[in-house]
Tab-separated table of C-alpha atoms and ligand atoms in Angstrom:
chain	number	residue	atom	x	y	z
M	122	MET	CA	0.000	0.000	0.000
M	123	THR	CA	1.157	3.528	-0.661
M	124	PRO	CA	1.585	5.296	2.675
M	125	ALA	CA	0.213	8.755	3.261
M	126	PRO	CA	3.040	11.301	3.219
M	127	ARG	CA	4.473	11.777	6.692
M	128	THR	CA	6.056	15.161	6.583
M	129	ASP	CA	6.433	15.233	10.355
M	130	ALA	CA	8.113	11.809	10.691
M	131	ARG	CA	11.659	13.117	11.099
M	132	THR	CA	10.876	16.056	13.327
M	133	THR	CA	8.166	14.876	15.720
M	134	ARG	CA	8.532	11.495	17.315
M	135	LEU	CA	5.796	9.540	19.006
M	136	PRO	CA	5.939	9.467	22.805
M	137	GLY	CA	7.998	6.491	24.008
M	138	SER	CA	9.690	5.973	20.649
M	139	LEU	CA	13.289	6.121	19.446
M	140	PRO	CA	14.826	7.033	16.085
M	141	VAL	CA	15.563	3.430	15.153
M	142	ALA	CA	15.504	2.114	11.596
M	143	ALA	CA	15.520	-1.344	10.096
M	144	LEU	CA	18.787	-1.251	8.177
M	145	GLY	CA	18.276	-4.745	6.757
M	146	LEU	CA	15.779	-7.605	6.774
M	147	GLY	CA	16.243	-11.259	5.872
M	148	SER	CA	14.634	-14.633	6.334
M	149	PHE	CA	15.238	-18.308	5.927
M	150	LEU	CA	12.734	-21.118	5.473
M	151	PRO	CA	13.873	-24.736	5.196
M	152	ASP	CA	13.254	-26.418	1.831
M	153	GLU	CA	10.969	-29.160	3.116
M	154	VAL	CA	7.281	-28.210	3.009
M	155	VAL	CA	4.884	-30.342	5.057
M	156	THR	CA	1.252	-30.054	3.981
M	157	ASN	CA	-1.763	-30.857	6.114
M	158	ASP	CA	-2.347	-33.931	3.951
M	159	ASP	CA	1.212	-35.072	4.711
M	160	LEU	CA	0.410	-34.867	8.430
M	161	ALA	CA	-2.938	-36.622	7.964
M	162	GLU	CA	-1.085	-39.660	6.639
M	163	LYS	CA	0.368	-40.255	10.118
M	164	LEU	CA	-2.075	-38.492	12.451
M	165	ASP	CA	-5.825	-38.752	13.080
M	166	THR	CA	-6.557	-35.388	11.484
M	167	THR	CA	-7.641	-33.860	8.177
M	168	ASP	CA	-6.669	-30.955	5.969
M	169	GLU	CA	-10.182	-29.589	6.452
M	170	TRP	CA	-9.939	-29.675	10.306
M	171	ILE	CA	-6.574	-27.938	10.325
M	172	ARG	CA	-7.569	-25.251	7.801
M	173	THR	CA	-10.867	-24.375	9.449
M	174	ARG	CA	-9.503	-24.375	13.050
M	175	THR	CA	-6.171	-22.684	12.376
M	176	GLY	CA	-5.914	-21.318	8.814
M	177	ILE	CA	-2.690	-23.299	8.333
M	178	HIS	CA	-2.184	-24.989	4.936
M	179	GLN	CA	1.471	-25.978	5.221
M	180	ARG	CA	4.623	-25.428	7.257
M	181	HIS	CA	8.373	-25.852	6.694
M	182	ARG	CA	10.507	-28.431	8.507
M	183	LEU	CA	14.231	-28.099	9.087
M	184	ALA	CA	16.662	-30.567	7.535
M	185	PRO	CA	17.768	-33.490	9.728
M	186	ASP	CA	21.300	-32.118	10.208
M	187	ASP	CA	20.200	-28.553	10.968
M	188	ALA	CA	19.501	-26.914	14.321
M	189	THR	CA	18.048	-23.524	15.253
M	190	SER	CA	21.425	-21.763	14.991
M	191	ASP	CA	21.740	-22.871	11.351
M	192	LEU	CA	18.386	-21.307	10.461
M	193	ALA	CA	19.279	-18.181	12.428
M	194	THR	CA	22.660	-17.805	10.744
M	195	ARG	CA	21.164	-18.032	7.250
M	196	ALA	CA	18.524	-15.410	8.062
M	197	ALA	CA	21.222	-13.215	9.623
M	198	ARG	CA	23.396	-13.383	6.511
M	199	ALA	CA	20.386	-12.432	4.367
M	200	ALA	CA	19.645	-9.438	6.621
M	201	LEU	CA	23.285	-8.317	6.514
M	202	ASP	CA	23.343	-8.595	2.717
M	203	ASP	CA	20.120	-6.598	2.556
M	204	ALA	CA	21.690	-3.919	4.749
M	205	GLY	CA	24.844	-3.869	2.659
M	206	MET	CA	26.752	-4.598	5.849
M	207	VAL	CA	29.372	-7.102	6.936
M	208	PRO	CA	29.271	-9.029	10.244
M	209	GLY	CA	31.979	-6.744	11.628
M	210	ASP	CA	29.498	-3.858	11.518
M	211	ILE	CA	27.304	-5.567	14.151
M	212	ALA	CA	27.725	-4.560	17.797
M	213	GLU	CA	25.307	-6.999	19.493
M	214	VAL	CA	23.519	-10.214	18.548
M	215	LEU	CA	20.140	-11.115	20.038
M	216	VAL	CA	18.353	-14.349	19.192
M	217	ALA	CA	14.722	-14.699	20.200
M	218	THR	CA	14.100	-18.418	20.536
M	219	THR	CA	12.473	-21.048	22.732
M	220	THR	CA	13.951	-23.966	20.839
M	221	PRO	CA	17.711	-23.562	21.322
M	222	ASP	CA	20.295	-26.000	20.001
M	223	TYR	CA	21.171	-26.917	23.601
M	224	LEU	CA	19.412	-26.570	26.957
M	225	VAL	CA	22.573	-24.997	28.347
M	226	SER	CA	24.436	-22.601	26.043
M	227	GLY	CA	22.679	-20.040	23.926
M	228	VAL	CA	22.033	-19.859	20.211
M	229	ALA	CA	23.245	-16.264	19.820
M	230	PRO	CA	26.928	-16.974	20.607
M	231	ILE	CA	26.888	-19.793	18.036
M	232	VAL	CA	25.377	-17.481	15.416
M	233	ALA	CA	27.944	-14.795	16.196
M	234	ASP	CA	30.707	-17.358	15.800
M	235	ASN	CA	29.223	-18.595	12.524
M	236	LEU	CA	29.369	-14.985	11.347
M	237	GLY	CA	32.957	-14.725	12.542
M	238	ILE	CA	32.421	-12.053	15.190
M	239	ARG	CA	33.070	-11.866	18.952
M	240	VAL	CA	30.460	-9.437	20.229
M	241	PRO	CA	27.962	-9.645	23.096
M	242	ALA	CA	25.426	-12.297	22.092
M	243	LEU	CA	22.472	-13.577	24.068
M	244	ASP	CA	19.138	-15.330	23.699
M	245	VAL	CA	15.767	-13.825	24.557
M	246	ASN	CA	13.301	-16.467	25.702
M	247	ALA	CA	9.830	-14.983	25.726
M	248	ALA	CA	8.459	-17.803	23.558
M	249	CYS	CA	6.260	-16.540	20.717
M	250	SER	CA	6.480	-12.970	22.084
M	251	GLY	CA	10.268	-13.196	21.721
M	252	PHE	CA	10.661	-10.995	18.667
M	253	VAL	CA	8.681	-8.112	20.174
M	254	TYR	CA	10.586	-8.527	23.456
M	255	GLY	CA	13.795	-8.600	21.406
M	256	LEU	CA	12.861	-5.329	19.733
M	257	ARG	CA	12.467	-3.832	23.207
M	258	GLN	CA	15.905	-5.120	24.231
M	259	ALA	CA	17.418	-3.789	21.000
M	260	ALA	CA	15.807	-0.389	21.592
M	261	GLY	CA	17.358	-0.316	25.071
M	262	LEU	CA	20.792	-1.208	23.713
M	263	LEU	CA	20.584	1.447	21.005
M	264	ALA	CA	19.363	4.039	23.516
M	265	THR	CA	22.550	3.511	25.523
M	266	GLY	CA	24.753	4.087	22.507
M	267	SER	CA	25.194	0.620	21.021
M	268	GLY	CA	26.101	0.231	17.380
M	269	PRO	CA	23.845	-1.804	15.069
M	270	VAL	CA	21.982	-4.689	16.703
M	271	LEU	CA	21.280	-7.921	14.841
M	272	LEU	CA	17.983	-9.340	16.124
M	273	ILE	CA	16.961	-12.788	14.922
M	274	GLY	CA	13.787	-14.742	15.644
M	275	ALA	CA	14.599	-18.403	15.039
M	276	GLU	CA	12.747	-21.574	15.921
M	277	ALA	CA	12.774	-25.291	15.211
M	278	PHE	CA	9.507	-26.143	16.914
M	279	THR	CA	8.972	-29.301	14.882
M	280	ARG	CA	11.726	-30.715	17.122
M	281	ALA	CA	9.976	-29.600	20.318
M	282	VAL	CA	6.495	-31.010	19.683
M	283	ASP	CA	5.472	-34.646	19.752
M	284	PRO	CA	4.942	-35.723	16.132
M	285	GLN	CA	2.318	-38.163	17.476
M	286	ASP	CA	0.306	-35.470	19.282
M	287	ARG	CA	-2.299	-34.047	16.908
M	288	ASN	CA	-3.180	-31.262	19.344
M	289	VAL	CA	0.121	-29.497	18.736
M	290	ALA	CA	2.020	-31.216	15.898
M	291	ILE	CA	-0.243	-29.613	13.296
M	292	LEU	CA	0.393	-26.078	14.497
M	293	PHE	CA	4.120	-25.519	14.298
M	294	GLY	CA	6.730	-24.905	11.615
M	295	ASP	CA	10.409	-23.973	11.468
M	296	GLY	CA	12.172	-20.880	10.160
M	297	ALA	CA	14.034	-17.720	11.003
M	298	GLY	CA	13.779	-14.003	10.317
M	299	ALA	CA	16.397	-11.367	11.064
M	300	ILE	CA	16.526	-7.609	11.226
M	301	VAL	CA	19.456	-5.220	11.614
M	302	LEU	CA	18.456	-2.233	13.725
M	303	GLY	CA	20.404	0.980	14.025
M	304	THR	CA	19.942	4.469	15.420
M	305	ASP	CA	18.641	6.406	12.449
M	306	ASP	CA	15.996	9.068	11.873
M	307	ALA	CA	14.676	7.164	8.874
M	308	GLY	CA	12.617	4.942	11.189
M	309	GLU	CA	10.920	4.946	14.549
M	310	LEU	CA	10.527	2.189	17.148
M	311	GLY	CA	8.048	2.378	20.024
M	312	PRO	CA	6.110	2.894	22.113
M	313	PHE	CA	5.947	-0.605	23.581
M	314	ASP	CA	3.520	-2.472	25.780
M	315	LEU	CA	4.971	-5.694	27.194
M	316	GLY	CA	3.644	-7.971	29.899
M	317	ALA	CA	3.990	-11.364	31.560
M	318	ASP	CA	1.841	-13.503	33.818
M	319	GLY	CA	3.827	-16.432	35.178
M	320	SER	CA	1.146	-17.643	37.581
M	321	ASP	CA	0.510	-20.839	35.582
M	322	PRO	CA	3.190	-21.703	33.052
M	323	THR	CA	1.650	-25.168	32.634
M	324	SER	CA	-0.971	-23.880	30.195
M	325	LEU	CA	1.757	-23.917	27.523
M	326	TYR	CA	5.022	-25.626	28.468
M	327	THR	CA	7.389	-28.550	28.197
M	328	PRO	CA	7.049	-30.483	31.478
M	329	VAL	CA	10.276	-32.484	31.396
M	330	GLY	CA	13.915	-31.650	30.733
M	331	GLY	CA	14.314	-28.531	32.856
M	332	THR	CA	15.318	-28.246	36.514
M	333	ARG	CA	11.747	-28.760	37.796
M	334	GLU	CA	11.577	-32.267	36.400
M	335	PRO	CA	14.809	-33.486	34.849
M	336	ALA	CA	14.541	-36.061	32.094
M	337	THR	CA	14.437	-39.723	33.118
M	338	VAL	CA	13.905	-42.866	31.115
M	339	ASP	CA	10.368	-43.100	32.528
M	340	ASN	CA	9.178	-39.566	31.846
M	341	ILE	CA	10.650	-39.636	28.347
M	342	ASP	CA	8.865	-42.941	27.837
M	343	GLU	CA	5.669	-41.087	28.747
M	344	ARG	CA	6.596	-38.498	26.078
M	345	ARG	CA	6.505	-35.683	28.639
M	346	ASN	CA	9.638	-34.127	27.149
M	347	PHE	CA	7.466	-32.596	24.420
M	348	MET	CA	5.579	-29.319	24.549
M	349	THR	CA	1.957	-29.449	25.602
M	350	MET	CA	-0.806	-26.858	25.917
M	351	ARG	CA	-4.402	-26.209	26.882
M	352	GLY	CA	-5.481	-24.881	23.496
M	353	ARG	CA	-8.793	-23.189	24.242
M	354	GLU	CA	-7.387	-21.377	27.274
M	355	ILE	CA	-4.435	-20.119	25.201
M	356	TYR	CA	-6.776	-19.028	22.446
M	357	ARG	CA	-8.806	-16.844	24.834
M	358	PHE	CA	-5.633	-15.464	26.433
M	359	ALA	CA	-4.173	-14.606	23.038
M	360	VAL	CA	-7.198	-12.700	21.794
M	361	ALA	CA	-7.634	-10.782	25.067
M	362	HIS	CA	-3.979	-9.817	25.563
M	363	MET	CA	-2.961	-9.091	21.986
M	364	SER	CA	-5.940	-6.810	21.467
M	365	ALA	CA	-5.614	-5.017	24.829
M	366	SER	CA	-1.872	-4.609	24.331
M	367	SER	CA	-2.294	-3.286	20.773
M	368	LEU	CA	-4.866	-0.773	21.957
M	369	ALA	CA	-2.566	0.244	24.837
M	370	VAL	CA	0.261	0.995	22.392
M	371	LEU	CA	-2.022	3.064	20.175
M	372	ALA	CA	-3.311	4.954	23.222
M	373	SER	CA	0.180	5.774	24.485
M	374	ALA	CA	1.155	6.946	20.993
M	375	GLY	CA	-1.970	9.090	20.758
M	376	LEU	CA	-2.978	7.238	17.588
M	377	GLY	CA	-5.982	5.294	16.371
M	378	PRO	CA	-6.303	2.196	14.168
M	379	ASP	CA	-6.546	4.357	11.038
M	380	ASP	CA	-2.972	5.534	11.667
M	381	VAL	CA	-1.669	1.991	11.219
M	382	ASP	CA	-0.576	1.050	7.686
M	383	MET	CA	0.006	-2.619	8.439
M	384	PHE	CA	-0.865	-4.890	11.346
M	385	VAL	CA	1.370	-7.912	11.861
M	386	GLY	CA	0.357	-10.185	14.706
M	387	HIS	CA	2.093	-13.340	15.876
M	388	GLN	CA	1.093	-15.906	13.278
M	389	ALA	CA	-0.413	-18.641	15.455
M	390	ASN	CA	-3.950	-19.014	14.140
M	391	ILE	CA	-5.967	-17.046	11.578
M	392	ARG	CA	-9.021	-17.005	13.848
M	393	ILE	CA	-6.986	-15.418	16.644
M	394	LEU	CA	-5.502	-12.855	14.236
M	395	ASN	CA	-8.904	-11.952	12.781
M	396	ALA	CA	-10.458	-11.595	16.231
M	397	VAL	CA	-7.618	-9.308	17.398
M	398	ALA	CA	-7.728	-7.160	14.243
M	399	ASP	CA	-11.475	-6.833	14.669
M	400	LYS	CA	-11.159	-5.719	18.309
M	401	VAL	CA	-8.403	-3.225	17.452
M	402	GLY	CA	-10.397	-1.912	14.470
M	403	ILE	CA	-8.011	-2.780	11.654
M	404	PRO	CA	-9.570	-4.034	8.402
M	405	ALA	CA	-8.335	-7.236	6.757
M	406	GLU	CA	-6.614	-5.440	3.873
M	407	ARG	CA	-4.228	-3.791	6.352
M	408	CYS	CA	-3.314	-7.087	8.082
M	409	HIS	CA	-0.432	-9.125	6.743
M	410	THR	CA	-0.789	-12.856	7.383
M	411	THR	CA	1.483	-15.771	6.587
M	412	VAL	CA	0.122	-18.399	8.955
M	413	HIS	CA	-1.304	-20.352	5.996
M	414	LEU	CA	2.215	-20.722	4.567
M	415	HIS	CA	4.454	-21.029	7.620
M	416	GLY	CA	2.259	-22.336	10.472
M	417	ASN	CA	3.227	-21.093	13.902
M	418	THR	CA	6.964	-20.365	13.852
M	419	SER	CA	6.896	-18.797	17.319
M	420	ALA	CA	9.501	-16.021	17.714
M	421	ALA	CA	10.281	-16.221	13.994
M	422	SER	CA	6.732	-15.559	12.847
M	423	ILE	CA	6.752	-11.746	12.877
M	424	PRO	CA	10.104	-11.234	11.105
M	425	LEU	CA	9.143	-13.936	8.596
M	426	ALA	CA	5.873	-12.093	7.968
M	427	LEU	CA	7.726	-8.787	7.582
M	428	ALA	CA	10.117	-10.315	5.056
M	429	HIS	CA	7.192	-11.867	3.203
M	430	ALA	CA	5.408	-8.494	3.108
M	431	ARG	CA	8.501	-6.714	1.854
M	432	ASP	CA	9.193	-9.399	-0.788
M	433	ASN	CA	5.589	-9.039	-2.002
M	434	ASP	CA	5.772	-5.235	-2.229
M	435	ARG	CA	3.496	-4.737	0.745
M	436	LEU	CA	6.018	-2.961	2.935
M	437	ALA	CA	7.401	0.442	1.994
M	438	PRO	CA	9.528	3.053	3.744
M	439	GLY	CA	7.343	5.267	5.919
M	440	ASP	CA	4.786	2.533	6.666
M	441	ARG	CA	3.718	2.511	10.286
M	442	LEU	CA	3.480	-1.085	11.545
M	443	LEU	CA	1.668	-2.357	14.604
M	444	LEU	CA	3.265	-5.583	15.841
M	445	THR	CA	1.702	-7.765	18.528
M	446	ALA	CA	2.429	-11.192	19.977
M	447	PHE	CA	1.624	-13.617	22.790
M	448	GLY	CA	3.284	-16.787	23.943
M	449	ALA	CA	4.309	-19.207	26.658
M	450	GLY	CA	5.255	-17.752	30.008
M	451	LEU	CA	2.658	-16.468	29.565
M	452	THR	CA	3.939	-13.360	27.806
M	453	TRP	CA	2.597	-10.716	25.461
M	454	GLY	CA	3.813	-7.558	23.808
M	455	SER	CA	3.086	-4.957	21.157
M	456	CYS	CA	4.878	-2.017	19.593
M	457	LEU	CA	4.832	0.426	16.735
M	458	LEU	CA	7.586	0.365	14.139
M	459	THR	CA	7.797	2.941	11.383
M	460	TRP	CA	9.588	1.227	8.560
M	461	GLY	CA	12.600	3.079	7.360
M	462	THR	CA	15.740	2.058	5.619
M	463	ALA	CA	18.767	4.247	5.915
F	698	COA	N1	-7.413	-32.952	14.110
F	698	COA	C1	-8.646	-33.354	14.411
F	698	COA	N2	-9.183	-33.200	15.621
F	698	COA	C2	-8.436	-32.604	16.566
F	698	COA	C3	-7.143	-32.161	16.309
F	698	COA	C4	-6.629	-32.363	15.026
F	698	COA	N3	-5.389	-31.980	14.674
F	698	COA	N4	-6.623	-31.594	17.428
F	698	COA	C5	-7.564	-31.692	18.360
F	698	COA	N5	-8.657	-32.298	17.849
F	698	COA	C6	-9.914	-32.587	18.514
F	698	COA	C7	-9.739	-32.677	20.018
F	698	COA	O1	-9.374	-33.969	20.402
F	698	COA	C8	-11.097	-32.290	20.503
F	698	COA	O2	-11.937	-33.416	20.384
F	698	COA	P1	-13.123	-33.664	21.472
F	698	COA	O3	-14.017	-32.452	21.368
F	698	COA	O4	-13.730	-34.919	20.994
F	698	COA	O5	-12.426	-33.740	22.785
F	698	COA	C9	-11.506	-31.280	19.483
F	698	COA	O6	-10.790	-31.525	18.286
F	698	COA	C10	-11.157	-29.883	19.907
F	698	COA	O7	-12.000	-29.112	19.213
F	698	COA	P2	-12.084	-27.625	19.601
F	698	COA	O8	-11.803	-27.458	21.037
F	698	COA	O9	-13.377	-27.107	19.107
F	698	COA	O10	-10.892	-27.025	18.825
F	698	COA	P3	-10.584	-25.536	18.755
F	698	COA	O11	-11.548	-24.867	17.847
F	698	COA	O12	-10.395	-24.970	20.136
F	698	COA	O13	-9.190	-25.546	18.055
F	698	COA	C11	-6.884	-25.181	18.545
F	698	COA	C12	-8.087	-26.126	18.715
F	698	COA	C13	-5.698	-25.823	19.213
F	698	COA	C14	-6.623	-25.026	17.065
F	698	COA	C15	-7.229	-23.803	19.187
F	698	COA	O14	-7.720	-23.992	20.487
F	698	COA	C16	-6.051	-22.888	19.221
F	698	COA	O15	-5.543	-22.452	18.204
F	698	COA	N6	-5.571	-22.531	20.433
F	698	COA	C17	-4.429	-21.670	20.573
F	698	COA	C18	-3.203	-22.535	20.456
F	698	COA	C19	-1.957	-21.769	20.132
F	698	COA	O16	-1.986	-20.832	19.363
F	698	COA	N7	-0.846	-22.182	20.705
F	698	COA	C20	0.426	-21.614	20.432
F	698	COA	C21	0.608	-20.423	21.276
F	698	COA	S1	1.973	-19.457	20.754
């Protein structure tokens, strides 16, 4: 869409925002595409059930020899190429992920090493809200004078769900999206609204393998090392928190839904996304959705959707984006991002 001219964009910033621009954007999706019919060959489910309940048509699955850091590194290289930058230009690496290569040791240091740099590198684990939380962390780093921050959302959730569990196996896909953020008047990041309610993490969690219940032969035999969730509860939580959080961001910016050029929510379920857009007052033509193509890629879903929008000429400099997400923890978060490339 062609944005309305924003003559004030460089002189008047929104309250709670920073002059931060996306210097580069990149993504990586594994080659293997798994359709709903492919899943229905092994699970008691149907293409029709999955499409009508979730809007998902297909998802990508990582190659057997790959791990999350491999996806993240490829997306990072694409974002650096897009920015016309080299790894040495990056001051910090953040990886938003809930499916790390290892339980102990982060993905971000591995990615930094793959890129050949020795800079501060850490993971952000806010589950599917991770990319929005990562944007907040990046904004904080830039506000204290950091050079360009490489933020990657990367997940390999097909490795974290039980392929025999139809409740969750149908939902998730793998992939990574990366953005290079730098202090620059060409863009604007914020305000933010982030939140967490840790009173019952069991509504969406992996019971076994952490310090609460270390893995044993018995509990692995019971398949409790895979992620599980109470779907309907999460659905209600997602709609309530993503819409309230989106409205809170608009209120603190002094804007209304008509000021948003594109709404990109965490791509978990088309019914959730439609319900949130409806509550926030954003019409379908200003929502960008990729859940039908990628499934739920958790922290990677928003940057993958942004890259998809840009690659399909739906994202232009000056566009004001409203991003919102929810996830395990439980966590949620929203922010405004005015797209700008230096
Ligand atoms: N295929 C066929 N049937 C399935 C199924 C599948 N893949 N998965 C579950 N079912 C069955 C259940 O066993 C249940 O059967 P029952 O009623 O006989 O017990 C029934 O379908 C559930 O139906 P319903 O509760 O009406 O499903 P739903 O409309 O709530 O949709 C979800 C289920 C999971 C798609 C939905 O609740 C959801 O999207 N929740 C949010 C989950 C999410 O986004 N998690 C990630 C957070 S980042």
